[in-house]
Amino acid sequence: MATPNGLRAPCPQAAVARALLFGLVLIQVAGVAGTTDVVVAYNITWKSTNFKTILEWEPRPINYVYTVQISPRLGNWKNKCFHTTNTECDVTDEIVKNVNATYLARVLSYPEHTSISTVEPPFANSPEFTPYLETNLGQPTIRSFEQVGTKLNVTIQDARTLVRADGKFLSLRDVFGKDLNYTLYYWKASSTGKNFSSSLEQ
């Protein structure tokens, strides 16, 4: 039966379809809104001593998790510390592969109960880090010292690192060679005066 003035009667199936579509849009909007609780990491810093290297950042997550990725310059990203609630990640095993390379890391933020998505999550980049130039050097061990006349003979032992070659861990001397020098400070036993210093080479 035709309606007056040529108006078409509403179709029940179309109304149901519109209602379902509207509900789907609401669900998607709610999902997107939920991601606003994910905070991008900041204050990303490298902490490294004798090539033992930890990446640290802030803040501590609430209802989200982090994944760290690290790459040498122009290299491929590798996942580390996957979906962690920690605010630090040990990346030593990656950087000791080539301590002369320059590395970049990034910290990705994910909602806590999310599956792997094709959409890239928010992330923050670290400063670049070159281990050979920037790692802090630990204090060597003084194995012995002996005064012979006016001379003081001192024997030191270099600290070991986590850098490996030919199946063994290398010392700082093995890694740095002639680039490594020590400065020895000494003074008379009962003296409160000026300290003396001398450069040492092993």
mmCIF file with all atom_site columns, C-alpha atoms in Angstrom:
data_model
loop_
_atom_site.group_PDB
_atom_site.id
_atom_site.type_symbol
_atom_site.label_atom_id
_atom_site.label_alt_id
_atom_site.label_comp_id
_atom_site.label_asym_id
_atom_site.label_entity_id
_atom_site.label_seq_id
_atom_site.pdbx_PDB_ins_code
_atom_site.Cartn_x
_atom_site.Cartn_y
_atom_site.Cartn_z
_atom_site.occupancy
_atom_site.B_iso_or_equiv
_atom_site.pdbx_formal_charge
_atom_site.auth_seq_id
_atom_site.auth_comp_id
_atom_site.auth_asym_id
_atom_site.auth_atom_id
_atom_site.pdbx_PDB_model_num
ATOM 1   C CA . MET A 1 1   ? 0.000   0.000   0.000  1.00 0.00 ? 1   MET A CA 1
ATOM 2   C CA . ALA A 1 2   ? 1.466   3.357   -1.034 1.00 0.00 ? 2   ALA A CA 1
ATOM 3   C CA . THR A 1 3   ? 1.921   6.080   1.565  1.00 0.00 ? 3   THR A CA 1
ATOM 4   C CA . PRO A 1 4   ? 0.508   9.594   1.087  1.00 0.00 ? 4   PRO A CA 1
ATOM 5   C CA . ASN A 1 5   ? 2.605   12.141  -0.848 1.00 0.00 ? 5   ASN A CA 1
ATOM 6   C CA . GLY A 1 6   ? 4.928   9.376   -2.063 1.00 0.00 ? 6   GLY A CA 1
ATOM 7   C CA . LEU A 1 7   ? 6.678   8.911   1.320  1.00 0.00 ? 7   LEU A CA 1
ATOM 8   C CA . ARG A 1 8   ? 8.243   5.518   1.899  1.00 0.00 ? 8   ARG A CA 1
ATOM 9   C CA . ALA A 1 9   ? 7.474   3.521   5.013  1.00 0.00 ? 9   ALA A CA 1
ATOM 10  C CA . PRO A 1 10  ? 10.523  2.906   7.282  1.00 0.00 ? 10  PRO A CA 1
ATOM 11  C CA . CYS A 1 11  ? 12.078  -0.515  6.860  1.00 0.00 ? 11  CYS A CA 1
ATOM 12  C CA . PRO A 1 12  ? 12.525  -2.421  10.160 1.00 0.00 ? 12  PRO A CA 1
ATOM 13  C CA . GLN A 1 13  ? 15.658  -4.172  8.836  1.00 0.00 ? 13  GLN A CA 1
ATOM 14  C CA . ALA A 1 14  ? 17.295  -0.834  7.984  1.00 0.00 ? 14  ALA A CA 1
ATOM 15  C CA . ALA A 1 15  ? 16.560  0.533   11.455 1.00 0.00 ? 15  ALA A CA 1
ATOM 16  C CA . VAL A 1 16  ? 18.160  -2.514  13.072 1.00 0.00 ? 16  VAL A CA 1
ATOM 17  C CA . ALA A 1 17  ? 21.229  -2.200  10.826 1.00 0.00 ? 17  ALA A CA 1
ATOM 18  C CA . ARG A 1 18  ? 21.621  1.483   11.729 1.00 0.00 ? 18  ARG A CA 1
ATOM 19  C CA . ALA A 1 19  ? 21.350  0.670   15.423 1.00 0.00 ? 19  ALA A CA 1
ATOM 20  C CA . LEU A 1 20  ? 24.024  -2.037  15.149 1.00 0.00 ? 20  LEU A CA 1
ATOM 21  C CA . LEU A 1 21  ? 26.327  0.282   13.211 1.00 0.00 ? 21  LEU A CA 1
ATOM 22  C CA . PHE A 1 22  ? 25.874  3.025   15.801 1.00 0.00 ? 22  PHE A CA 1
ATOM 23  C CA . GLY A 1 23  ? 26.713  0.559   18.569 1.00 0.00 ? 23  GLY A CA 1
ATOM 24  C CA . LEU A 1 24  ? 29.854  -0.541  16.724 1.00 0.00 ? 24  LEU A CA 1
ATOM 25  C CA . VAL A 1 25  ? 30.973  3.069   16.343 1.00 0.00 ? 25  VAL A CA 1
ATOM 26  C CA . LEU A 1 26  ? 30.458  3.628   20.081 1.00 0.00 ? 26  LEU A CA 1
ATOM 27  C CA . ILE A 1 27  ? 32.573  0.565   20.874 1.00 0.00 ? 27  ILE A CA 1
ATOM 28  C CA . GLN A 1 28  ? 35.366  1.761   18.584 1.00 0.00 ? 28  GLN A CA 1
ATOM 29  C CA . VAL A 1 29  ? 35.291  5.267   20.055 1.00 0.00 ? 29  VAL A CA 1
ATOM 30  C CA . ALA A 1 30  ? 35.414  3.851   23.566 1.00 0.00 ? 30  ALA A CA 1
ATOM 31  C CA . GLY A 1 31  ? 38.409  1.708   22.576 1.00 0.00 ? 31  GLY A CA 1
ATOM 32  C CA . VAL A 1 32  ? 40.265  4.685   21.182 1.00 0.00 ? 32  VAL A CA 1
ATOM 33  C CA . ALA A 1 33  ? 39.430  6.765   24.242 1.00 0.00 ? 33  ALA A CA 1
ATOM 34  C CA . GLY A 1 34  ? 40.838  4.033   26.454 1.00 0.00 ? 34  GLY A CA 1
ATOM 35  C CA . THR A 1 35  ? 44.266  4.379   24.871 1.00 0.00 ? 35  THR A CA 1
ATOM 36  C CA . THR A 1 36  ? 44.574  7.923   26.219 1.00 0.00 ? 36  THR A CA 1
ATOM 37  C CA . ASP A 1 37  ? 45.642  6.350   29.544 1.00 0.00 ? 37  ASP A CA 1
ATOM 38  C CA . VAL A 1 38  ? 48.853  5.132   27.865 1.00 0.00 ? 38  VAL A CA 1
ATOM 39  C CA . VAL A 1 39  ? 51.701  7.497   28.699 1.00 0.00 ? 39  VAL A CA 1
ATOM 40  C CA . VAL A 1 40  ? 54.731  7.926   26.464 1.00 0.00 ? 40  VAL A CA 1
ATOM 41  C CA . ALA A 1 41  ? 58.045  7.294   28.253 1.00 0.00 ? 41  ALA A CA 1
ATOM 42  C CA . TYR A 1 42  ? 60.330  10.201  29.064 1.00 0.00 ? 42  TYR A CA 1
ATOM 43  C CA . ASN A 1 43  ? 63.744  10.858  30.688 1.00 0.00 ? 43  ASN A CA 1
ATOM 44  C CA . ILE A 1 44  ? 65.220  7.934   28.748 1.00 0.00 ? 44  ILE A CA 1
ATOM 45  C CA . THR A 1 45  ? 68.855  7.511   29.778 1.00 0.00 ? 45  THR A CA 1
ATOM 46  C CA . TRP A 1 46  ? 71.702  5.065   29.287 1.00 0.00 ? 46  TRP A CA 1
ATOM 47  C CA . LYS A 1 47  ? 73.524  3.819   32.409 1.00 0.00 ? 47  LYS A CA 1
ATOM 48  C CA . SER A 1 48  ? 76.703  1.975   31.478 1.00 0.00 ? 48  SER A CA 1
ATOM 49  C CA . THR A 1 49  ? 79.806  0.853   33.406 1.00 0.00 ? 49  THR A CA 1
ATOM 50  C CA . ASN A 1 50  ? 82.449  -1.393  31.822 1.00 0.00 ? 50  ASN A CA 1
ATOM 51  C CA . PHE A 1 51  ? 79.885  -1.956  29.017 1.00 0.00 ? 51  PHE A CA 1
ATOM 52  C CA . LYS A 1 52  ? 77.250  -3.335  31.403 1.00 0.00 ? 52  LYS A CA 1
ATOM 53  C CA . THR A 1 53  ? 74.415  -1.204  29.990 1.00 0.00 ? 53  THR A CA 1
ATOM 54  C CA . ILE A 1 54  ? 70.932  -0.504  31.350 1.00 0.00 ? 54  ILE A CA 1
ATOM 55  C CA . LEU A 1 55  ? 68.317  1.672   29.652 1.00 0.00 ? 55  LEU A CA 1
ATOM 56  C CA . GLU A 1 56  ? 66.177  3.597   32.181 1.00 0.00 ? 56  GLU A CA 1
ATOM 57  C CA . TRP A 1 57  ? 63.103  5.787   31.788 1.00 0.00 ? 57  TRP A CA 1
ATOM 58  C CA . GLU A 1 58  ? 60.004  7.201   33.470 1.00 0.00 ? 58  GLU A CA 1
ATOM 59  C CA . PRO A 1 59  ? 57.173  6.957   34.527 1.00 0.00 ? 59  PRO A CA 1
ATOM 60  C CA . ARG A 1 60  ? 56.158  3.752   36.284 1.00 0.00 ? 60  ARG A CA 1
ATOM 61  C CA . PRO A 1 61  ? 53.187  2.431   34.276 1.00 0.00 ? 61  PRO A CA 1
ATOM 62  C CA . ILE A 1 62  ? 49.619  2.078   35.520 1.00 0.00 ? 62  ILE A CA 1
ATOM 63  C CA . ASN A 1 63  ? 47.353  -0.148  33.390 1.00 0.00 ? 63  ASN A CA 1
ATOM 64  C CA . TYR A 1 64  ? 49.853  -0.250  30.543 1.00 0.00 ? 64  TYR A CA 1
ATOM 65  C CA . VAL A 1 65  ? 53.181  -1.901  29.730 1.00 0.00 ? 65  VAL A CA 1
ATOM 66  C CA . TYR A 1 66  ? 56.396  -1.150  27.871 1.00 0.00 ? 66  TYR A CA 1
ATOM 67  C CA . THR A 1 67  ? 58.432  -2.890  25.196 1.00 0.00 ? 67  THR A CA 1
ATOM 68  C CA . VAL A 1 68  ? 61.980  -1.767  24.448 1.00 0.00 ? 68  VAL A CA 1
ATOM 69  C CA . GLN A 1 69  ? 63.502  -1.892  20.996 1.00 0.00 ? 69  GLN A CA 1
ATOM 70  C CA . ILE A 1 70  ? 67.178  -1.328  20.227 1.00 0.00 ? 70  ILE A CA 1
ATOM 71  C CA . SER A 1 71  ? 69.059  -0.955  16.981 1.00 0.00 ? 71  SER A CA 1
ATOM 72  C CA . PRO A 1 72  ? 72.506  0.036   15.743 1.00 0.00 ? 72  PRO A CA 1
ATOM 73  C CA . ARG A 1 73  ? 72.415  3.078   13.492 1.00 0.00 ? 73  ARG A CA 1
ATOM 74  C CA . LEU A 1 74  ? 70.763  2.119   10.167 1.00 0.00 ? 74  LEU A CA 1
ATOM 75  C CA . GLY A 1 75  ? 70.110  -1.383  11.541 1.00 0.00 ? 75  GLY A CA 1
ATOM 76  C CA . ASN A 1 76  ? 66.935  -3.339  12.323 1.00 0.00 ? 76  ASN A CA 1
ATOM 77  C CA . TRP A 1 77  ? 64.939  -2.966  15.540 1.00 0.00 ? 77  TRP A CA 1
ATOM 78  C CA . LYS A 1 78  ? 65.127  -5.840  18.023 1.00 0.00 ? 78  LYS A CA 1
ATOM 79  C CA . ASN A 1 79  ? 62.622  -6.309  20.846 1.00 0.00 ? 79  ASN A CA 1
ATOM 80  C CA . LYS A 1 80  ? 63.905  -6.383  24.424 1.00 0.00 ? 80  LYS A CA 1
ATOM 81  C CA . CYS A 1 81  ? 62.023  -6.565  27.767 1.00 0.00 ? 81  CYS A CA 1
ATOM 82  C CA . PHE A 1 82  ? 58.736  -7.385  26.037 1.00 0.00 ? 82  PHE A CA 1
ATOM 83  C CA . HIS A 1 83  ? 55.517  -6.061  27.698 1.00 0.00 ? 83  HIS A CA 1
ATOM 84  C CA . THR A 1 84  ? 57.214  -5.183  30.986 1.00 0.00 ? 84  THR A CA 1
ATOM 85  C CA . THR A 1 85  ? 56.034  -2.997  33.864 1.00 0.00 ? 85  THR A CA 1
ATOM 86  C CA . ASN A 1 86  ? 59.640  -2.209  34.794 1.00 0.00 ? 86  ASN A CA 1
ATOM 87  C CA . THR A 1 87  ? 61.231  1.129   33.975 1.00 0.00 ? 87  THR A CA 1
ATOM 88  C CA . GLU A 1 88  ? 64.620  -0.294  33.087 1.00 0.00 ? 88  GLU A CA 1
ATOM 89  C CA . CYS A 1 89  ? 65.928  -2.812  30.588 1.00 0.00 ? 89  CYS A CA 1
ATOM 90  C CA . ASP A 1 90  ? 69.294  -4.564  30.403 1.00 0.00 ? 90  ASP A CA 1
ATOM 91  C CA . VAL A 1 91  ? 70.544  -4.243  26.815 1.00 0.00 ? 91  VAL A CA 1
ATOM 92  C CA . THR A 1 92  ? 74.116  -5.368  27.491 1.00 0.00 ? 92  THR A CA 1
ATOM 93  C CA . ASP A 1 93  ? 73.882  -8.469  25.306 1.00 0.00 ? 93  ASP A CA 1
ATOM 94  C CA . GLU A 1 94  ? 73.081  -6.287  22.308 1.00 0.00 ? 94  GLU A CA 1
ATOM 95  C CA . ILE A 1 95  ? 75.673  -3.539  22.693 1.00 0.00 ? 95  ILE A CA 1
ATOM 96  C CA . VAL A 1 96  ? 78.611  -5.872  23.444 1.00 0.00 ? 96  VAL A CA 1
ATOM 97  C CA . LYS A 1 97  ? 78.221  -7.344  19.954 1.00 0.00 ? 97  LYS A CA 1
ATOM 98  C CA . ASN A 1 98  ? 79.913  -4.201  18.657 1.00 0.00 ? 98  ASN A CA 1
ATOM 99  C CA . VAL A 1 99  ? 80.963  -1.635  21.263 1.00 0.00 ? 99  VAL A CA 1
ATOM 100 C CA . ASN A 1 100 ? 82.151  0.761   18.556 1.00 0.00 ? 100 ASN A CA 1
ATOM 101 C CA . ALA A 1 101 ? 78.696  1.047   16.975 1.00 0.00 ? 101 ALA A CA 1
ATOM 102 C CA . THR A 1 102 ? 76.223  3.814   17.783 1.00 0.00 ? 102 THR A CA 1
ATOM 103 C CA . TYR A 1 103 ? 72.890  2.599   19.140 1.00 0.00 ? 103 TYR A CA 1
ATOM 104 C CA . LEU A 1 104 ? 69.393  4.020   19.391 1.00 0.00 ? 104 LEU A CA 1
ATOM 105 C CA . ALA A 1 105 ? 66.615  2.623   21.599 1.00 0.00 ? 105 ALA A CA 1
ATOM 106 C CA . ARG A 1 106 ? 62.929  3.377   21.799 1.00 0.00 ? 106 ARG A CA 1
ATOM 107 C CA . VAL A 1 107 ? 60.364  2.601   24.478 1.00 0.00 ? 107 VAL A CA 1
ATOM 108 C CA . LEU A 1 108 ? 56.900  1.648   23.212 1.00 0.00 ? 108 LEU A CA 1
ATOM 109 C CA . SER A 1 109 ? 53.755  1.944   25.376 1.00 0.00 ? 109 SER A CA 1
ATOM 110 C CA . TYR A 1 110 ? 50.901  -0.600  25.131 1.00 0.00 ? 110 TYR A CA 1
ATOM 111 C CA . PRO A 1 111 ? 47.595  -0.960  26.991 1.00 0.00 ? 111 PRO A CA 1
ATOM 112 C CA . GLU A 1 112 ? 48.087  -3.676  29.608 1.00 0.00 ? 112 GLU A CA 1
ATOM 113 C CA . HIS A 1 113 ? 45.806  -6.373  28.163 1.00 0.00 ? 113 HIS A CA 1
ATOM 114 C CA . THR A 1 114 ? 46.324  -5.802  24.462 1.00 0.00 ? 114 THR A CA 1
ATOM 115 C CA . SER A 1 115 ? 47.268  -8.235  21.761 1.00 0.00 ? 115 SER A CA 1
ATOM 116 C CA . ILE A 1 116 ? 49.856  -7.483  19.100 1.00 0.00 ? 116 ILE A CA 1
ATOM 117 C CA . SER A 1 117 ? 48.433  -4.858  16.762 1.00 0.00 ? 117 SER A CA 1
ATOM 118 C CA . THR A 1 118 ? 49.335  -3.752  13.263 1.00 0.00 ? 118 THR A CA 1
ATOM 119 C CA . VAL A 1 119 ? 48.986  -0.161  14.463 1.00 0.00 ? 119 VAL A CA 1
ATOM 120 C CA . GLU A 1 120 ? 52.262  1.223   15.811 1.00 0.00 ? 120 GLU A CA 1
ATOM 121 C CA . PRO A 1 121 ? 51.910  2.187   19.502 1.00 0.00 ? 121 PRO A CA 1
ATOM 122 C CA . PRO A 1 122 ? 53.128  5.523   20.878 1.00 0.00 ? 122 PRO A CA 1
ATOM 123 C CA . PHE A 1 123 ? 56.843  5.526   21.654 1.00 0.00 ? 123 PHE A CA 1
ATOM 124 C CA . ALA A 1 124 ? 59.762  7.736   22.644 1.00 0.00 ? 124 ALA A CA 1
ATOM 125 C CA . ASN A 1 125 ? 63.328  7.624   21.344 1.00 0.00 ? 125 ASN A CA 1
ATOM 126 C CA . SER A 1 126 ? 66.468  7.540   23.471 1.00 0.00 ? 126 SER A CA 1
ATOM 127 C CA . PRO A 1 127 ? 69.539  9.665   22.793 1.00 0.00 ? 127 PRO A CA 1
ATOM 128 C CA . GLU A 1 128 ? 72.166  7.957   20.674 1.00 0.00 ? 128 GLU A CA 1
ATOM 129 C CA . PHE A 1 129 ? 74.742  5.909   22.601 1.00 0.00 ? 129 PHE A CA 1
ATOM 130 C CA . THR A 1 130 ? 78.230  4.793   21.544 1.00 0.00 ? 130 THR A CA 1
ATOM 131 C CA . PRO A 1 131 ? 79.537  2.334   24.171 1.00 0.00 ? 131 PRO A CA 1
ATOM 132 C CA . TYR A 1 132 ? 83.248  2.708   23.349 1.00 0.00 ? 132 TYR A CA 1
ATOM 133 C CA . LEU A 1 133 ? 83.076  6.459   23.901 1.00 0.00 ? 133 LEU A CA 1
ATOM 134 C CA . GLU A 1 134 ? 80.435  6.727   26.629 1.00 0.00 ? 134 GLU A CA 1
ATOM 135 C CA . THR A 1 135 ? 80.592  3.766   29.003 1.00 0.00 ? 135 THR A CA 1
ATOM 136 C CA . ASN A 1 136 ? 81.964  4.639   32.452 1.00 0.00 ? 136 ASN A CA 1
ATOM 137 C CA . LEU A 1 137 ? 85.149  2.848   33.466 1.00 0.00 ? 137 LEU A CA 1
ATOM 138 C CA . GLY A 1 138 ? 85.205  1.030   36.778 1.00 0.00 ? 138 GLY A CA 1
ATOM 139 C CA . GLN A 1 139 ? 88.084  1.265   39.227 1.00 0.00 ? 139 GLN A CA 1
ATOM 140 C CA . PRO A 1 140 ? 90.936  -1.205  38.625 1.00 0.00 ? 140 PRO A CA 1
ATOM 141 C CA . THR A 1 141 ? 92.258  -3.439  41.378 1.00 0.00 ? 141 THR A CA 1
ATOM 142 C CA . ILE A 1 142 ? 95.677  -2.690  42.913 1.00 0.00 ? 142 ILE A CA 1
ATOM 143 C CA . ARG A 1 143 ? 97.290  -6.109  43.160 1.00 0.00 ? 143 ARG A CA 1
ATOM 144 C CA . SER A 1 144 ? 100.538 -5.023  44.771 1.00 0.00 ? 144 SER A CA 1
ATOM 145 C CA . PHE A 1 145 ? 102.796 -2.068  45.424 1.00 0.00 ? 145 PHE A CA 1
ATOM 146 C CA . GLU A 1 146 ? 106.376 -1.929  46.571 1.00 0.00 ? 146 GLU A CA 1
ATOM 147 C CA . GLN A 1 147 ? 108.762 0.916   47.317 1.00 0.00 ? 147 GLN A CA 1
ATOM 148 C CA . VAL A 1 148 ? 112.222 0.418   45.856 1.00 0.00 ? 148 VAL A CA 1
ATOM 149 C CA . GLY A 1 149 ? 114.473 3.314   46.869 1.00 0.00 ? 149 GLY A CA 1
ATOM 150 C CA . THR A 1 150 ? 112.770 6.438   45.634 1.00 0.00 ? 150 THR A CA 1
ATOM 151 C CA . LYS A 1 151 ? 110.499 4.484   43.294 1.00 0.00 ? 151 LYS A CA 1
ATOM 152 C CA . LEU A 1 152 ? 107.047 3.040   43.979 1.00 0.00 ? 152 LEU A CA 1
ATOM 153 C CA . ASN A 1 153 ? 106.218 0.013   41.849 1.00 0.00 ? 153 ASN A CA 1
ATOM 154 C CA . VAL A 1 154 ? 102.478 -0.569  41.495 1.00 0.00 ? 154 VAL A CA 1
ATOM 155 C CA . THR A 1 155 ? 100.821 -3.550  39.805 1.00 0.00 ? 155 THR A CA 1
ATOM 156 C CA . ILE A 1 156 ? 97.173  -3.168  38.802 1.00 0.00 ? 156 ILE A CA 1
ATOM 157 C CA . GLN A 1 157 ? 94.576  -5.501  37.368 1.00 0.00 ? 157 GLN A CA 1
ATOM 158 C CA . ASP A 1 158 ? 92.122  -4.265  34.750 1.00 0.00 ? 158 ASP A CA 1
ATOM 159 C CA . ALA A 1 159 ? 88.421  -4.798  35.322 1.00 0.00 ? 159 ALA A CA 1
ATOM 160 C CA . ARG A 1 160 ? 86.706  -7.498  33.298 1.00 0.00 ? 160 ARG A CA 1
ATOM 161 C CA . THR A 1 161 ? 83.905  -6.642  30.901 1.00 0.00 ? 161 THR A CA 1
ATOM 162 C CA . LEU A 1 162 ? 81.028  -8.569  29.324 1.00 0.00 ? 162 LEU A CA 1
ATOM 163 C CA . VAL A 1 163 ? 82.559  -8.156  25.883 1.00 0.00 ? 163 VAL A CA 1
ATOM 164 C CA . ARG A 1 164 ? 83.550  -11.573 24.525 1.00 0.00 ? 164 ARG A CA 1
ATOM 165 C CA . ALA A 1 165 ? 86.084  -12.699 21.936 1.00 0.00 ? 165 ALA A CA 1
ATOM 166 C CA . ASP A 1 166 ? 87.263  -16.227 21.169 1.00 0.00 ? 166 ASP A CA 1
ATOM 167 C CA . GLY A 1 167 ? 85.064  -17.585 23.942 1.00 0.00 ? 167 GLY A CA 1
ATOM 168 C CA . LYS A 1 168 ? 86.445  -15.440 26.776 1.00 0.00 ? 168 LYS A CA 1
ATOM 169 C CA . PHE A 1 169 ? 85.482  -12.211 28.491 1.00 0.00 ? 169 PHE A CA 1
ATOM 170 C CA . LEU A 1 170 ? 87.772  -9.307  27.657 1.00 0.00 ? 170 LEU A CA 1
ATOM 171 C CA . SER A 1 171 ? 89.358  -6.895  30.104 1.00 0.00 ? 171 SER A CA 1
ATOM 172 C CA . LEU A 1 172 ? 89.212  -3.128  29.672 1.00 0.00 ? 172 LEU A CA 1
ATOM 173 C CA . ARG A 1 173 ? 92.799  -3.303  28.389 1.00 0.00 ? 173 ARG A CA 1
ATOM 174 C CA . ASP A 1 174 ? 91.780  -5.889  25.793 1.00 0.00 ? 174 ASP A CA 1
ATOM 175 C CA . VAL A 1 175 ? 89.017  -3.611  24.541 1.00 0.00 ? 175 VAL A CA 1
ATOM 176 C CA . PHE A 1 176 ? 90.705  -0.211  24.673 1.00 0.00 ? 176 PHE A CA 1
ATOM 177 C CA . GLY A 1 177 ? 94.360  -1.124  24.119 1.00 0.00 ? 177 GLY A CA 1
ATOM 178 C CA . LYS A 1 178 ? 96.553  1.984   24.107 1.00 0.00 ? 178 LYS A CA 1
ATOM 179 C CA . ASP A 1 179 ? 93.495  4.197   24.574 1.00 0.00 ? 179 ASP A CA 1
ATOM 180 C CA . LEU A 1 180 ? 93.373  3.124   28.238 1.00 0.00 ? 180 LEU A CA 1
ATOM 181 C CA . ASN A 1 181 ? 95.503  5.003   30.792 1.00 0.00 ? 181 ASN A CA 1
ATOM 182 C CA . TYR A 1 182 ? 95.281  5.281   34.568 1.00 0.00 ? 182 TYR A CA 1
ATOM 183 C CA . THR A 1 183 ? 96.207  8.140   36.877 1.00 0.00 ? 183 THR A CA 1
ATOM 184 C CA . LEU A 1 184 ? 97.588  7.087   40.263 1.00 0.00 ? 184 LEU A CA 1
ATOM 185 C CA . TYR A 1 185 ? 97.208  9.477   43.216 1.00 0.00 ? 185 TYR A CA 1
ATOM 186 C CA . TYR A 1 186 ? 99.494  8.929   46.201 1.00 0.00 ? 186 TYR A CA 1
ATOM 187 C CA . TRP A 1 187 ? 100.785 10.725  49.291 1.00 0.00 ? 187 TRP A CA 1
ATOM 188 C CA . LYS A 1 188 ? 103.005 10.121  52.303 1.00 0.00 ? 188 LYS A CA 1
ATOM 189 C CA . ALA A 1 189 ? 101.385 8.023   55.022 1.00 0.00 ? 189 ALA A CA 1
ATOM 190 C CA . SER A 1 190 ? 101.301 10.749  57.682 1.00 0.00 ? 190 SER A CA 1
ATOM 191 C CA . SER A 1 191 ? 100.981 13.681  55.282 1.00 0.00 ? 191 SER A CA 1
ATOM 192 C CA . THR A 1 192 ? 98.002  16.014  55.049 1.00 0.00 ? 192 THR A CA 1
ATOM 193 C CA . GLY A 1 193 ? 99.636  18.053  52.328 1.00 0.00 ? 193 GLY A CA 1
ATOM 194 C CA . LYS A 1 194 ? 99.493  17.988  48.557 1.00 0.00 ? 194 LYS A CA 1
ATOM 195 C CA . ASN A 1 195 ? 98.735  14.745  46.733 1.00 0.00 ? 195 ASN A CA 1
ATOM 196 C CA . PHE A 1 196 ? 100.955 13.540  43.903 1.00 0.00 ? 196 PHE A CA 1
ATOM 197 C CA . SER A 1 197 ? 99.805  11.927  40.687 1.00 0.00 ? 197 SER A CA 1
ATOM 198 C CA . SER A 1 198 ? 101.347 9.833   37.967 1.00 0.00 ? 198 SER A CA 1
ATOM 199 C CA . SER A 1 199 ? 100.070 8.311   34.734 1.00 0.00 ? 199 SER A CA 1
ATOM 200 C CA . LEU A 1 200 ? 100.234 4.535   34.539 1.00 0.00 ? 200 LEU A CA 1
ATOM 201 C CA . GLU A 1 201 ? 100.411 2.238   31.555 1.00 0.00 ? 201 GLU A CA 1
ATOM 202 C CA . GLN A 1 202 ? 100.237 -1.485  31.886 1.00 0.00 ? 202 GLN A CA 1
#
